[in-house]
Structures are given as structure tokens and as C-alpha cells.
XYZ file of N, CA and C in Angstrom:
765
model
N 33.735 110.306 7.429
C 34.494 109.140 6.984
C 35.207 109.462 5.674
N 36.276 108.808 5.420
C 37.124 109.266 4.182
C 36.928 107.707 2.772
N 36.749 108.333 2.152
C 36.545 107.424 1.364
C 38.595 107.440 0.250
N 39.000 106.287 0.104
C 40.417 105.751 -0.140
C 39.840 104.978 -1.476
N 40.724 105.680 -3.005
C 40.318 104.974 -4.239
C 42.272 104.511 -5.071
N 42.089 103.204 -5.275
C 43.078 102.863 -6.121
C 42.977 103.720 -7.323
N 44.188 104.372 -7.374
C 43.798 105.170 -8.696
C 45.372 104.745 -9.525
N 46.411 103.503 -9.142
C 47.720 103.556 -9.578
C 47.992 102.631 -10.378
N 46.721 101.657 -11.051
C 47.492 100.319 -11.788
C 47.477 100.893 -13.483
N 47.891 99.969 -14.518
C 48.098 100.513 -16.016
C 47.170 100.302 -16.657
N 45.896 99.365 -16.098
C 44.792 99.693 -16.972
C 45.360 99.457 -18.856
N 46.055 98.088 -18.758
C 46.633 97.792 -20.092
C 45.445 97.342 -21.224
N 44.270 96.590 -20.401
C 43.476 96.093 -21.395
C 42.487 96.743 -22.372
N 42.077 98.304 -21.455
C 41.354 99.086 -21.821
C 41.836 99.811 -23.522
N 43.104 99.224 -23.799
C 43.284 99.767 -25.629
C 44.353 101.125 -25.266
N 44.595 101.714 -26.081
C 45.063 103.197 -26.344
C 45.025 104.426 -25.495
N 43.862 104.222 -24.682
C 43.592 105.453 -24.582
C 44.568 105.659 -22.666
N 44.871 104.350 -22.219
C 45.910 104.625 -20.549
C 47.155 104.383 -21.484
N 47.648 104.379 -22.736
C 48.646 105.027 -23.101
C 49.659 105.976 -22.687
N 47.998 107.346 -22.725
C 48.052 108.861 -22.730
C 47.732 108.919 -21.219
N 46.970 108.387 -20.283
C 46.108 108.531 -19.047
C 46.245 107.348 -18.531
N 46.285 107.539 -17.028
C 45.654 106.379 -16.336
C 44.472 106.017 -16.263
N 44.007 104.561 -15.766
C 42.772 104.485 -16.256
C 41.387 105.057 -15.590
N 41.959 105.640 -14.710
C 40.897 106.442 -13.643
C 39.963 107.707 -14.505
N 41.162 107.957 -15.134
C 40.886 109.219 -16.048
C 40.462 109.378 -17.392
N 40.188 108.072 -17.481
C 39.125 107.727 -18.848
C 37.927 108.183 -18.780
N 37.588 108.703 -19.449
C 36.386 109.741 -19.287
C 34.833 108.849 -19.718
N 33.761 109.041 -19.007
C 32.698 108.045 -19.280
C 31.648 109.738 -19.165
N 31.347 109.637 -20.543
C 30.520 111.408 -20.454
C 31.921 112.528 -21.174
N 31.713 113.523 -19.826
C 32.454 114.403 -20.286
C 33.390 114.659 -18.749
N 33.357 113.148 -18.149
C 34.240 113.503 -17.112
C 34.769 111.938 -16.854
N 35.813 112.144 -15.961
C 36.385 110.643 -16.075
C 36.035 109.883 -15.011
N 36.053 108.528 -15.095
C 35.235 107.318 -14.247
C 35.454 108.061 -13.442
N 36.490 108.046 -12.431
C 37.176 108.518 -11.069
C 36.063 109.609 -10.447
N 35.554 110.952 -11.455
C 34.459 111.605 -10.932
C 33.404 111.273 -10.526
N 32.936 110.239 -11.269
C 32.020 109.575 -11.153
C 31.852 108.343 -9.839
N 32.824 107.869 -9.544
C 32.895 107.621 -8.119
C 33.080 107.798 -7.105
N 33.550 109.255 -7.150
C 33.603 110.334 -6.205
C 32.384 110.903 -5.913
N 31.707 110.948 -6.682
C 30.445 111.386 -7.197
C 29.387 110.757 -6.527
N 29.667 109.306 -6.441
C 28.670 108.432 -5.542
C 28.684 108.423 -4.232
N 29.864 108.537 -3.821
C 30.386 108.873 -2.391
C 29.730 109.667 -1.874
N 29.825 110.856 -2.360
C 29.323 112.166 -2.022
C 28.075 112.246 -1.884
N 27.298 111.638 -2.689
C 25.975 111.314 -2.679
C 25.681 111.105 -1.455
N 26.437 110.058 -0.351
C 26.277 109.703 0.822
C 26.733 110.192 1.853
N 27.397 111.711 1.695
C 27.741 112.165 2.618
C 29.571 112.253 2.853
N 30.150 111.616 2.106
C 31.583 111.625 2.038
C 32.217 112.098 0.744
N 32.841 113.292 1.887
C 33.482 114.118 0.827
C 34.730 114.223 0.945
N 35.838 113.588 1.410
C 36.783 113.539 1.769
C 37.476 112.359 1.163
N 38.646 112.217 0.403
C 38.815 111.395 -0.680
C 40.590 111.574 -0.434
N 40.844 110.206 -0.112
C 42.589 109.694 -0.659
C 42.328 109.091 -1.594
N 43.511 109.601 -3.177
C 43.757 109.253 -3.860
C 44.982 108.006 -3.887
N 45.016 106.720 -4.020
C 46.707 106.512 -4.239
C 47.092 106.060 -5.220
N 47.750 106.854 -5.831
C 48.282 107.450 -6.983
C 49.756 106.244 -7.585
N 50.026 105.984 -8.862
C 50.781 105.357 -9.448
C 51.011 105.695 -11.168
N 51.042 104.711 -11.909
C 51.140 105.117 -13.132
C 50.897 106.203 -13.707
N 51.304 107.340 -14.616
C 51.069 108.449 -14.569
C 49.812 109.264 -13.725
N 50.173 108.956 -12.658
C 49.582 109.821 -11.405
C 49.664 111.526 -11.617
N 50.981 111.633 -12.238
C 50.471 113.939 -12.428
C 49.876 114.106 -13.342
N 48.786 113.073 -14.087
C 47.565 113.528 -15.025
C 46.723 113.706 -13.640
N 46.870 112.693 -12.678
C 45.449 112.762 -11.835
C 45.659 114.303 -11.075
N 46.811 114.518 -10.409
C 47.324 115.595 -9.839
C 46.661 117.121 -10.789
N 47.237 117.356 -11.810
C 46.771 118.275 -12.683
C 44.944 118.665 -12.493
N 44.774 117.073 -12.925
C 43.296 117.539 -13.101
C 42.604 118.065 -11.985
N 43.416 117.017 -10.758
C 42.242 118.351 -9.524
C 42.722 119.484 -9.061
N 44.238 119.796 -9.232
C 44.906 121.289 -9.018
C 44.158 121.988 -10.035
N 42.928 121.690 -11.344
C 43.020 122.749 -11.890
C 41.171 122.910 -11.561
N 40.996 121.814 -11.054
C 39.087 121.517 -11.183
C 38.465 122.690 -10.633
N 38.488 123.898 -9.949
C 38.113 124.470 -9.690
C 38.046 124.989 -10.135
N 39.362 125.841 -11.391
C 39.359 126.570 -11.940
C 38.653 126.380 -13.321
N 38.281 125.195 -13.892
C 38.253 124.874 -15.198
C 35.496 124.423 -14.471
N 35.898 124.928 -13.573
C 34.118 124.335 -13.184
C 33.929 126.010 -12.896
N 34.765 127.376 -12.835
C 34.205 128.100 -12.217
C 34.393 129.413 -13.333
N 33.578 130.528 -13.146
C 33.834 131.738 -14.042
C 34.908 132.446 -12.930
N 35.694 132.794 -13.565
C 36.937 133.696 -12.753
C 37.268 134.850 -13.740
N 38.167 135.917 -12.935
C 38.875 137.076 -13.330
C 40.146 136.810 -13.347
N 41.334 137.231 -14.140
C 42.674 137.111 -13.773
C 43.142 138.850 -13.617
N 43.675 139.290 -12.739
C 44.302 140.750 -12.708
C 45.971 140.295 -13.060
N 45.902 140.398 -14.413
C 47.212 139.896 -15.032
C 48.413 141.046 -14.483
N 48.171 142.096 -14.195
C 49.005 143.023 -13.232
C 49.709 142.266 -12.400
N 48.588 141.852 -10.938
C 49.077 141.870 -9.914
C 49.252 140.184 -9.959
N 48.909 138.899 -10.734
C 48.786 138.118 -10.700
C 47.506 137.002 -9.651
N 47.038 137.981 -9.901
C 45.502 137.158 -8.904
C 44.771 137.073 -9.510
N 43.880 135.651 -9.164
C 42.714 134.967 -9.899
C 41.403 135.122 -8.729
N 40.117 135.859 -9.187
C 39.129 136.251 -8.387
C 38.197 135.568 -8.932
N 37.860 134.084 -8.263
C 36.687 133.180 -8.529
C 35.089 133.730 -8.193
N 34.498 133.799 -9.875
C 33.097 133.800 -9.423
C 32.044 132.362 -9.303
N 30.895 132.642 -9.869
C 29.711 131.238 -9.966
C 31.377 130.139 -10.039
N 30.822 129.085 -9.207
C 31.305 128.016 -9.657
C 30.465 126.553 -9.368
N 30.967 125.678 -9.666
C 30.028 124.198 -9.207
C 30.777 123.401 -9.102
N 31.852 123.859 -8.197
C 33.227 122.852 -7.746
C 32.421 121.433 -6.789
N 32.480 120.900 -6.539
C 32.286 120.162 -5.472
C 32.955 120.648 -4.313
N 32.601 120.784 -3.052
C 33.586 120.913 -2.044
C 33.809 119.701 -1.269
N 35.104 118.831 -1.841
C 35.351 117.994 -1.625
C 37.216 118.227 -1.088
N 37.532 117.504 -0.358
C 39.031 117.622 0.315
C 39.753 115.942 -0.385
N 40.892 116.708 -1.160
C 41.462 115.143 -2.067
C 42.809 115.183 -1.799
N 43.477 114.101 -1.151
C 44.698 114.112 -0.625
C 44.919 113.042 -1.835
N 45.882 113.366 -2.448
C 46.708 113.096 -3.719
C 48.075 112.285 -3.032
N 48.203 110.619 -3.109
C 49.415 110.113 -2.414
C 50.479 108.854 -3.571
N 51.260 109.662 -3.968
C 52.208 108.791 -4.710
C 52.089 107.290 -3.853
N 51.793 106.325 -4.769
C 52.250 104.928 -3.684
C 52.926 104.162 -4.478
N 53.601 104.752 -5.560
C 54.549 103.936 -6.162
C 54.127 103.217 -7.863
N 54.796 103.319 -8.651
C 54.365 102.672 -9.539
C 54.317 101.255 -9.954
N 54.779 100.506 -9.261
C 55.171 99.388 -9.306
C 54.781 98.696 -8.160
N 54.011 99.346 -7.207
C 53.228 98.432 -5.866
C 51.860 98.440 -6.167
N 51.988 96.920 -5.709
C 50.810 96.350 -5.562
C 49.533 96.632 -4.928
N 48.170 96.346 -5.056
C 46.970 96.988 -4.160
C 47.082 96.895 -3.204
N 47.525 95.966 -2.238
C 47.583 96.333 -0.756
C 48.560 96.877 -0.357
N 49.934 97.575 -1.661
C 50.866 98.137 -0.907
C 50.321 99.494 -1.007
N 49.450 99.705 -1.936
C 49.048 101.023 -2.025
C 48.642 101.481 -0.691
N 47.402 100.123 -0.185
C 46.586 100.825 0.892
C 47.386 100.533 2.085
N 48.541 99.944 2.312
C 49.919 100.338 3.166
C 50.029 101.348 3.054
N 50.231 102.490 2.126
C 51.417 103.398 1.965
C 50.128 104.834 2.587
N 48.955 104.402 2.587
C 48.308 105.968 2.387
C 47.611 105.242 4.336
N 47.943 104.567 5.402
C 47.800 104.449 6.467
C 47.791 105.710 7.081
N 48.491 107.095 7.265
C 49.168 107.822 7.828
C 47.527 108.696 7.721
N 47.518 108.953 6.176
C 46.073 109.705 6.127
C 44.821 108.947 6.664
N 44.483 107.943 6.991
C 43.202 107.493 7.227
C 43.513 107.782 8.839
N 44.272 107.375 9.672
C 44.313 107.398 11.099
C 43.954 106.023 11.663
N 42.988 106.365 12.688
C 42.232 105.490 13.480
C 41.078 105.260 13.437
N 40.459 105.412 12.485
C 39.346 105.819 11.748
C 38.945 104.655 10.845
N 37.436 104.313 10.960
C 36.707 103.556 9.662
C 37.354 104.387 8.565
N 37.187 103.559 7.538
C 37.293 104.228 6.022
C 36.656 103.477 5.007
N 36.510 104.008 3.735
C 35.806 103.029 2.729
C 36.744 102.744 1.880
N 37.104 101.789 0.657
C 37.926 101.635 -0.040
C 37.426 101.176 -1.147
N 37.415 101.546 -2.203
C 36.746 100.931 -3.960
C 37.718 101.289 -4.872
N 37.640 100.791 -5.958
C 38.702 101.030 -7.194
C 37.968 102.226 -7.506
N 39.098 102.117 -8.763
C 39.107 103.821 -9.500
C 38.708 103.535 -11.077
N 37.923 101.857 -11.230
C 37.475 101.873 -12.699
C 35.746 100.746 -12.133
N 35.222 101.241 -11.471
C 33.683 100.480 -11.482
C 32.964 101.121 -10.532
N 31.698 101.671 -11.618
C 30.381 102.172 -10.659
C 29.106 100.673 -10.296
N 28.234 101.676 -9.667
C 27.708 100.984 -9.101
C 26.316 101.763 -8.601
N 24.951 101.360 -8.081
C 24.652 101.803 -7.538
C 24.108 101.367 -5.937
N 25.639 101.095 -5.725
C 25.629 100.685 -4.038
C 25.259 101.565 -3.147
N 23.683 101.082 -2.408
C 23.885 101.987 -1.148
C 25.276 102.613 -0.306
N 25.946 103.363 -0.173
C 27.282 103.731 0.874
C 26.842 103.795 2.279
N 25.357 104.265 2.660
C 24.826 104.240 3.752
C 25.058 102.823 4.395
N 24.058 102.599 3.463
C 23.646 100.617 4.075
C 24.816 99.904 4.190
N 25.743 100.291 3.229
C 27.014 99.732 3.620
C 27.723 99.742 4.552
N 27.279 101.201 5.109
C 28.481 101.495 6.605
C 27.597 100.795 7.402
N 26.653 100.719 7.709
C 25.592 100.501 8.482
C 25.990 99.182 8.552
N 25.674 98.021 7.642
C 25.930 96.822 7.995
C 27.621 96.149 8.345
N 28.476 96.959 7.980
C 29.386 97.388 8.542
C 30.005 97.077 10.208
N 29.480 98.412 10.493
C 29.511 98.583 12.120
C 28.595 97.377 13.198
N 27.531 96.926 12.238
C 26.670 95.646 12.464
C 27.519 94.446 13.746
N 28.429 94.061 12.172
C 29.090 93.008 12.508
C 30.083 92.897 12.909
N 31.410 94.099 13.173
C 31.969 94.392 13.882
C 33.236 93.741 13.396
N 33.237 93.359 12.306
C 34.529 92.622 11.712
C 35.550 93.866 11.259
N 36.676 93.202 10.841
C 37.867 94.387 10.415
C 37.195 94.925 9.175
N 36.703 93.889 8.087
C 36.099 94.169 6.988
C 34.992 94.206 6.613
N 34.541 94.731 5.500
C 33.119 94.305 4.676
C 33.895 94.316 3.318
N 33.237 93.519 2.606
C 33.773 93.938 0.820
C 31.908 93.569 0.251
N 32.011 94.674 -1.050
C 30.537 94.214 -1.552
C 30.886 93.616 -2.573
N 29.971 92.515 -2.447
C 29.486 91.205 -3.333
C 28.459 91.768 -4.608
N 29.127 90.986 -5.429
C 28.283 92.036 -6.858
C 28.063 90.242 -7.709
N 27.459 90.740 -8.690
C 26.794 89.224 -9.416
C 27.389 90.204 -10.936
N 28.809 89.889 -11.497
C 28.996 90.327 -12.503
C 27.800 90.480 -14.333
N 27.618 91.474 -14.620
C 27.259 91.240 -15.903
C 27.478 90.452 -16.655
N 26.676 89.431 -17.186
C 26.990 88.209 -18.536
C 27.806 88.772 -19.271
N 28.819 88.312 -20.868
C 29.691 88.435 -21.602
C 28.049 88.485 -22.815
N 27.818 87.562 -22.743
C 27.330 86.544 -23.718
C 25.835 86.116 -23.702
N 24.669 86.117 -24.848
C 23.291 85.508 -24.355
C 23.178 84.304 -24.059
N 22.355 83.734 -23.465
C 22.367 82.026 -22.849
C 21.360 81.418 -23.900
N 21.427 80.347 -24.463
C 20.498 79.333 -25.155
C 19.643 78.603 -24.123
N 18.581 78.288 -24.088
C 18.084 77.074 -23.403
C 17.475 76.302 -23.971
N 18.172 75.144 -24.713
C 17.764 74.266 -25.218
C 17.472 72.858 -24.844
N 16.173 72.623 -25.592
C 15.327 71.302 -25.256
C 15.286 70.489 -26.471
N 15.930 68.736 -26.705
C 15.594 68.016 -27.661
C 16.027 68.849 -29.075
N 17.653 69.566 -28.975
C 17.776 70.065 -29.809
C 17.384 71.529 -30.445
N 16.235 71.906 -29.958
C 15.293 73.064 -30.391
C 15.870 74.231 -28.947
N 16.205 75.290 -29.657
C 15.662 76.496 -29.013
C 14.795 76.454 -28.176
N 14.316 76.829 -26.973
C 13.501 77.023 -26.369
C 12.842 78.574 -25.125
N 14.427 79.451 -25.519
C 14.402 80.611 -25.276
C 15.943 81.220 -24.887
N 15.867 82.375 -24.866
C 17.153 82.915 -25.383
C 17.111 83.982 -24.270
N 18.246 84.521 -23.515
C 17.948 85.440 -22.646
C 19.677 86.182 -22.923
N 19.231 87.438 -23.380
C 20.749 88.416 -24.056
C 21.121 88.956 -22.798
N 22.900 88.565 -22.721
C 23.370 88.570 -21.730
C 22.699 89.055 -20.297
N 22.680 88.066 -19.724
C 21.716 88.341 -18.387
C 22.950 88.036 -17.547
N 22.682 88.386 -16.109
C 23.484 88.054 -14.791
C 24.614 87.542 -14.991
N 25.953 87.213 -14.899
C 26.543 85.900 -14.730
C 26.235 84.618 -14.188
N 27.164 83.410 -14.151
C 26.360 82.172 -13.749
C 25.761 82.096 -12.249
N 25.470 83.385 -11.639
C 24.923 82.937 -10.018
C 25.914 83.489 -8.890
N 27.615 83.025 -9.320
C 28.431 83.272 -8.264
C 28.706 84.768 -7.717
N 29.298 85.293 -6.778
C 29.268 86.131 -6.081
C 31.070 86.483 -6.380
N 31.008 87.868 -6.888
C 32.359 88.348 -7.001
C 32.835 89.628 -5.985
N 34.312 89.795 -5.519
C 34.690 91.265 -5.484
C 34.504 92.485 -5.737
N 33.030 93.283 -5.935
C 32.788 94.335 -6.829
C 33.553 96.077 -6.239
N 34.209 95.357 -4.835
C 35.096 96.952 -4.450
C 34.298 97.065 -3.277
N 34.165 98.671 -3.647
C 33.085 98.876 -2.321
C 33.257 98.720 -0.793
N 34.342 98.779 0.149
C 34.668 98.557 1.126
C 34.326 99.099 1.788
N 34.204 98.325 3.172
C 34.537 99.365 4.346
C 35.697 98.578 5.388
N 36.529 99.536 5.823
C 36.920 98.804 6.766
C 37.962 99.356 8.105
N 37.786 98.673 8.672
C 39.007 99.126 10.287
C 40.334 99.399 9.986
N 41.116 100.112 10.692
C 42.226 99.993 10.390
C 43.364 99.504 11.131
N 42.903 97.794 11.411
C 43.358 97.045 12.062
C 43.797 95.995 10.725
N 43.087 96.804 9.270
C 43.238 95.676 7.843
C 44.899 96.200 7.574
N 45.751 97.427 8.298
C 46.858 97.328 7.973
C 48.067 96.302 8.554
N 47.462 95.811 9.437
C 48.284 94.769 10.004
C 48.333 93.391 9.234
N 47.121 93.465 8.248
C 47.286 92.143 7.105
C 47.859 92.698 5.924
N 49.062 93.587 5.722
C 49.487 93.661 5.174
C 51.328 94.281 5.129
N 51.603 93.611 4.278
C 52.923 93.091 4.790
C 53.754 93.987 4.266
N 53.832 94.601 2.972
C 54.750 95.456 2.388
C 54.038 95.752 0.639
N 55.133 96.639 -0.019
C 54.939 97.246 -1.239
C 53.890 95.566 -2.000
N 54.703 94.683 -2.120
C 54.026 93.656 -3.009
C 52.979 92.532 -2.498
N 52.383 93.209 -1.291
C 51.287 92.534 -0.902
C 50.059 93.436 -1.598
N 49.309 91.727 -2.432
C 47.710 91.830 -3.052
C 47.331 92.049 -2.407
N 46.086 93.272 -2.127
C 44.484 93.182 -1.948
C 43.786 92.315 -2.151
N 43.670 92.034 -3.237
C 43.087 90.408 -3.602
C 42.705 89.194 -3.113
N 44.398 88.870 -2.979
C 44.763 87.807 -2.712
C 45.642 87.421 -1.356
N 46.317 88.051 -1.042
C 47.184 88.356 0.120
C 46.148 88.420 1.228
N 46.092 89.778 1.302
C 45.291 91.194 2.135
C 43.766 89.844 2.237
N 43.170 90.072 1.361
C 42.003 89.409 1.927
C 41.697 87.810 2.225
N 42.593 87.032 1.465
C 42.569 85.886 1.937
C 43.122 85.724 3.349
N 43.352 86.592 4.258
C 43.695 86.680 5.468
C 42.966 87.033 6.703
N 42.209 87.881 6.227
C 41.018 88.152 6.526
C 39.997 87.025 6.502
N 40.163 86.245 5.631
C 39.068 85.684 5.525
C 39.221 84.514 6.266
N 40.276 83.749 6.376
C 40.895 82.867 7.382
C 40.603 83.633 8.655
N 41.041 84.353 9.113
C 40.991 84.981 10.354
C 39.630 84.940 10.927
N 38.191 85.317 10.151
C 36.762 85.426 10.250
C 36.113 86.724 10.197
N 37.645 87.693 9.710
C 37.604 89.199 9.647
C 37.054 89.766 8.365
N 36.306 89.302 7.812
C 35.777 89.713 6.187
C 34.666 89.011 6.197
N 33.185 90.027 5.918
C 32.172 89.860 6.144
C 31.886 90.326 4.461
N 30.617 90.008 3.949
C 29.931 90.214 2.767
C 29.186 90.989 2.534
N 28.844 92.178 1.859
C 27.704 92.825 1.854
C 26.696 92.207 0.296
N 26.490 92.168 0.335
C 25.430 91.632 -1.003
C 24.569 92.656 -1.619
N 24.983 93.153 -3.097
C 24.327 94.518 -3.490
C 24.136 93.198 -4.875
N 22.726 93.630 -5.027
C 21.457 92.921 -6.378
C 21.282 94.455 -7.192
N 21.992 95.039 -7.234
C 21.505 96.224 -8.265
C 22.601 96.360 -9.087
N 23.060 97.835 -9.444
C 23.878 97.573 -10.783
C 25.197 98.036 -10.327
N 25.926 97.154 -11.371
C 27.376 97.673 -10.735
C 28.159 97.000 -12.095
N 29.331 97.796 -12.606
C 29.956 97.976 -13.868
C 31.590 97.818 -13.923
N 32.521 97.272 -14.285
C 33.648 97.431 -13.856
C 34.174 98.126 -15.176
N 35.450 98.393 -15.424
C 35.696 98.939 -16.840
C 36.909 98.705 -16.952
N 36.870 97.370 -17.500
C 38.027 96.520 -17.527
C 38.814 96.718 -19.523
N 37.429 96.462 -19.960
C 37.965 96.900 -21.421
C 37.407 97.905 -22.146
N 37.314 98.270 -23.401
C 37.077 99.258 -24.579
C 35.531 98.733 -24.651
N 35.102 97.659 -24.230
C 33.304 97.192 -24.814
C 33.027 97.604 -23.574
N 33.535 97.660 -21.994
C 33.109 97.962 -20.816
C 32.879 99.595 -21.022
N 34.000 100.271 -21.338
C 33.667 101.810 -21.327
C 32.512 102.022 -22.385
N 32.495 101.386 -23.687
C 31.637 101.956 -24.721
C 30.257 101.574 -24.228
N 29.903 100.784 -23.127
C 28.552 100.310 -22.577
C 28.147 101.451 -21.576
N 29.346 101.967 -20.674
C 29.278 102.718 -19.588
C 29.345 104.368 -20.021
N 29.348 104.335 -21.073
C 29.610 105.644 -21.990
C 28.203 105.776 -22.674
N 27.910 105.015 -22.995
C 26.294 104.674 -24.036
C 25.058 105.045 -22.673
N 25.760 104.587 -21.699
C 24.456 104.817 -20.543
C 24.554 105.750 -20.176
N 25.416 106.442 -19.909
C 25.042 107.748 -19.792
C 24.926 108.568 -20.550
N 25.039 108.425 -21.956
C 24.706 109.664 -22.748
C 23.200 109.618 -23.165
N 23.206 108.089 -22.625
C 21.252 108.055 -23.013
C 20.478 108.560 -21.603
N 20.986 108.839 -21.225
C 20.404 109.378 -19.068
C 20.083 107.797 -18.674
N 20.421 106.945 -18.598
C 20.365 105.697 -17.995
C 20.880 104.888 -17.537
N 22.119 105.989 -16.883
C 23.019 105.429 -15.886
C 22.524 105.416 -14.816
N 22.711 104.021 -14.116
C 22.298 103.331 -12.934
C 23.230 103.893 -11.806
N 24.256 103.891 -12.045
C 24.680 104.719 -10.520
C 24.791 106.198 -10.494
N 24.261 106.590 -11.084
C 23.807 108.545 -11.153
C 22.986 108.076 -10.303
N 22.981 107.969 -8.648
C 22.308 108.702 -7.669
C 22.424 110.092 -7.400
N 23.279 110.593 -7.938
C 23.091 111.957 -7.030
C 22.322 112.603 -7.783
């Protein structure tokens, strides 16, 4: 199965640093989100990865034309111009790199990269939030229900600690816990590729378009993941998702 990652929006809120980079390529460690959700994939057996590519997209290009070379000890025979790769710890992963425009929207993206998926299930998640979503259980419940879609349901992280107060008084304090209960978009897809027919052109949402159509239809089913999952929307999102892993207590380091 091929796993399909938005890797093309501007990532404006995140501060300074999708200036220089898109936001895929914000680095959480010493590698950028995007690895890191490639990373989870793989964990499950999928190693096969469409990129679709937008806002300075030939940072993303660069970095995997060079990943092999920059993970492995090599020789150069500056003579003849050949590079003779030794030890390396590439991943062997297959990444189809697909311009979808800078200025189209999420479901025009996953319009434009149709050609590479085929006839084929596929998975679909952004290119700025981990997680530690089963990918198994996901396909699995998936094929279950037999709908065009699945999207996983995530219970966002609190902003903020909650008061619970009684008669004025404090009565206990809980630092940012869960959000209020409701059930959000956390990515994570799977789906048929019968979801290109709900989509109409370059400026049709994912979101909003694409899945509110689905969902009318009875074609978008829920998966429900209670574990951890991170989006990295701003500069306090990366510096949280950056802090966990440099302490080893990142939650979606399955592999």
C-alpha cells in the first residue's frame, strides 16, 4: 500500500523558520517532521510514499535526492566521476516527488497525484502531525466497513489548565489535559480511490469540500485513536514536539 502525504501548504503560523522551508521540513530532532511520519508508516510495513509537493517543494526534492548520500559512508573517484556507496542506514523506501501546484488546495493536491496511486487502497495524512496511530488497525478497520473512507478521530491536546471550582474555592486543577471531549480530523487516512470522484478540481478542500461529501453520501467512516497524536501548527507545537524527543519520550517513535 502507498502511503500519500500533503507536503504543499505555507505553514505561515509556525514563525520564521517556512520562510526558509516548507513546513514539512521543520526539523523535530535532527530530522524534519516529514521523516518522522514516514517513519511511522514504515513501522507498519509501508514503504512507498507520494509526496505532493507545493510551496518551496525543491527543498523537499533536494533533501531526498541527497538522503542517501548524506546517511551513507561513500568514495568519490573524482577521475572518473563515480560515487561507490559503503555502510549506509538509508531507509529503503520508494518516494515519488509530485509538484501539485502552489496555490491548490488539499483536495486538489490529492486530485493531481491520482495517476500514482492507481486502483489501489492508499493512506493519506499531513506532512505536520505525529501520532501514535496503529497503521495496521487502521487498514484493518478500514477494509471492515467497506466505505470509500476512514479518517482518524483524535481528541486534540488542551491549550490551557482547567479550574474546577466549587462556592468560589479551587477545588482542583488539571494542567492542560484532553480538549473539551469532541472528536477532531487528526489525518491518518485510508481510503478507495473512488474519493477522486468527490473531487472536483485544483480548489476543492479536503476538509471541507472532499469530505463533507463523503459524509453526506455515508462514505466516511471514523476510526477513533485514544493515544497520542500532535499537530504542529505553531512555534509552542514544535518546541513541545522537539522537547519530546530530545528527552526519548516521544510517543509516536514506534519504530
Amino acid at each position: 500500500m502507498k502511503a500519500v502525504i500533503l507536503a504543499g501548504g505555507y505553514g505561515t503560523r509556525i514563525g520564521e523558520e517556512t520562510n526558509l522551508k516548507p513546513k514539512p521540513m521543520v526539523e523535530i530532532g535532527a530530522q524534519p517532521i516529514l521523516w518522522h511520519i514516514m517513519k511511522i508508516f514504515s513501522h507498519y510495513g509501508i514503504g512507498e510514499f507520494i509526496i505532493c509537493l507545493g510551496y518551496k517543494g525543491h527543498i523537499i526534492k533536494e533533501y531526498f535526492s541527497n538522503y542517501r548520500l548524506y546517511r551513507s559512508d561513500f568514495t568519490i573517484d573524482m577521475d572518473k566521476g563515480e560515487i561507490t556507496h559503503h555502510a549506509t542506514n538509508a531507509e529503503p523506501w520508494k518516494v515519488t516527488l509530485v509538484d501539485t501546484g502552489e496555490g491548490t488546495e488539499t483536495g486538489g493536491r490529492v486530485k493531481r497525484i491520482a495517476d500514482y496511486v492507481g486502483n489501489d487502497t492508499f493512506c493519506l495524512t499531513y506532512g505536520d502531525g505525529v501520532g501514535d496511530v496503529n497503521i495496521e488497525e487502521l487498514i484493518r478497520y478500514h477494509k471492515q466497513h467497506g466505505k470509500s473512507a476512514t479518517v482518524t478521530a483524535v481528541q486534540p491536546p488542551g491549550r490551557f489548565g482547567s479550574l474546577f471550582v466549587e462556592n468560589q474555592m479551587v477545588v482542583n486543577f488539571r494542567e492542560k489535559p484532553v480538549g473539551d471531549g469532541g472528536w477532531i480530523n487528526g489525518g491518518f487516512f485510508v481510503l478507495e480511490p473512488t474519493v477522486f470522484n468527490y473531487i472536483a478540481n485544483d480548489q476543492s478542500v479536503w476538509e471541507t469540500d472532499v469530505l463533507m461529501k463523503l459524509a453526506e453520501q455515508k462514505q466516511l467512516a471514523a476510526y477513533h485513536h485514544h493515544g497520542f497524536w500532535h499537530p504542529m501548527d505553531t512555534m509552542r507545537d514544535k518546541k513541545k514536539l522537539h522537547s519530546l524527543w530530545e528527552d526519548n519520550q516521544a510517543p509516536w517513535k514506534v519504530w
